[in-house]
């Protein structure tokens, strides 16, 4: 009996040591990013975003720059890290931001740009085969700076949001332009606020979980971040302060950082080198969490880079010699890592699965380094360790994974109510439902190919998450 007990103790000790080794490997694991240069002569680059513009299954790149008189273009992804540059408009003075969506519901991806020095918001209609016809949305919006594309009034049409960074008058409106849904779109401007002195950023997201698009924006001169509540029809019925003292607030993005089912807010402040995230308590009261300073902080966003089920952070600074990512330990304690590769003066950094390999890569533009690069995420070892570690106490099981139509979600016990939510890789809520079944079947045919976060909130308040890959 003593020998058997001793053997059991030895086995338990070995198991604990192995678990400790795996856990230590997990915590010590640093993702490696390999830089792939898309364009090394992109002078004075301001902005990049991604979309599958030609709908061939690969992520393409949209970009704009001040250099060479101003230009907006797209880079066609040919696969194997090869891109072909295709101009959309040249001699486009001080074009500052570029976004894409199907605006006229013809199944083609259109493009919207803002140009701050000439006060223009421009819509490029894709008439097929990525041939574009230019339409002016507004040619007198002072300091037209950053675009966001969302259905603001819930009518099924994608509207335009824009912030105004008025360099000369130091004023700054934020507004949205209503899409009337006709083939030849008529745009109607709706002012949200004119309180800011230079507003460099606006972002639409459901901050109060009532099913409509609210707005968060910032003022760079008056150091404010606020959000506006949408009544569901596109009328903004309340103005709510998040922070009145973030010096040089430049970027604000809403993401669910702590995966508790409500949207938090991320901010970068150029003048004070500050990176901050604001934790939403569920009642739209925001607790400020300050990250380590980043020189010339211009961008802060969130994505799960290491596939461990929580949201990490990514950041860029105009005066920084590196891009950075911040590993989340699951409790919103962040460890900072640099992304090397001779890339400096980052103006924006966005997550994208560029090589369709199941992990998130990064795309960035460096204004003064004149580069557009994407950074390939090498996750092989990290994924294996985290899958092994997760087997010690599985909370959610999804199958098949990847799935092509129906996904089965196994969690909890039969009869226990749980809320199941599906988020895309931008942190946007796409679907939410309640279930009392141990195995819940969901039809994924209305979703697009990609990687999704599935979040389960049990009746006891505990929250668990996992990944799902959809391949239709």
Phi, psi and omega in degrees: 000317180296323181295317178298317179297318179298318179298319178297319179298317180298316180298316179297318180298316180297317179299317179295321178296317179297317178298319179296319180297314180298317179297319178295319176299319179300311183290335182269351186290127176245129178292140174258135179244128177259124182280133172239118182279124178272317180209122181260006180231031181271084191288131178057046179290133183257318192209150170223151170211170184232149174195159172271081190297318182265005174053046177254009178095356178247148178282122175264172184239133169253141183210153174220155182211158176275328184299158180058035176086359181099133183204143166238137185209172172230151179248111180287127178280113179269000187085162178056038176062028179247134182228146175245123181279131180230113180294144173253314174210131175249167186053046182253090193301121173053040174296130193248328181215157182215132178221165184219145174189165174277101186275329184251017173056039178253014178071014174248146182272120179262173185229141175233138180229153172239138180233110194285327183283333181252006171063031185253140163244124188235137178247123177257107181281125176278110183266010178121139180057031176058040167258134191240140173247130185274134175229138176275124174274314179204128179249019179215039176259104190305119175068035182311117195240294186236133182261145162223146184240110181214159173276095189285321185256009173068027181262005179091357178253144179278123180261175182244130170252144177209146175255152183246116180253085186280100185294322188273313183270353180060025175257178179184107174274157161238141188205169172226151182245120185281129177272120184279356174081003179278163179303314174260097193293133168256130184253132178244124182280137174233117179286132175265312180198150173236026186282339189278148167261097185069104177251110184272350188207143175219145182213131179260128179197157178277097185275337184248013174057039177249008172092004177234170185272112171271180184227136170239139182208170184220160175241124186283330181271325180261007167063032186248149167232128179224162170230151183241132182273130178268133179278002179106340181254003184096002173269130182260111196261351177209148179245126191229125182282133171258315178207132180252009187215045173256098188299117177076034181305125187241321184229135174225129181224136180262123177215154176273089186291315186264008175052042178257008175095358175233160186274127172267179181231134176253144181215145173235139184233112186296310187297325184256002179061028187264140167240128187219143165236143185248117185276122178277123182277006182098343177244020178062033165258129192247125176263130186274127176238119184263131177265168176303145181300149174228124186299122180066039186306123181237339188213137172215127181219177183223143177194154175276099182277328186255013174054039178253009174092001175237166185267122172270173181244151174229143186216152176222145178226138184295330182259011184263146178276355183222160160268161183222151166230154187234111183285129178269126179278005181100343178243021179063033165259125192247134175252127188271134175228143176271151175249105187276173177140020179066034183244123183227175177051051180294129178259327173207152179218125185230144178278144179198141173273083190289326186252011175054041183251008175095358174233164185269127174263181181230143177238135183214155173239135177250113188297307185270350173267358172058039184231146159244126180223151166243148188244113184283127181275120179258101189249004191309304183293319182299315182299315182300314181297317185287326175295320179296315182294323182293340181291345181291333180205076182293135179249327181225142174227127177241139177207151348290156180215105010292154177242160182240348179204290182258131174246138176257127181248116182255121180198146174066206181241154176301130180097341178278127179284136175218152177259128180250123181235143179242126179242147171276181185287352173271357181085012181273134179285124182253331183201143176213139180207165176250148180214148172247007182270146174292322176246115180253128180258128178238138176272124185255012185295337180274000178261162177265159175306139178156191181251134182233149172263127175254124182244131179245126174245114181281167181294340178275002178092352180287143185237134178228156181215159177206175181255149172226132175255125181253124178229092183287000000 
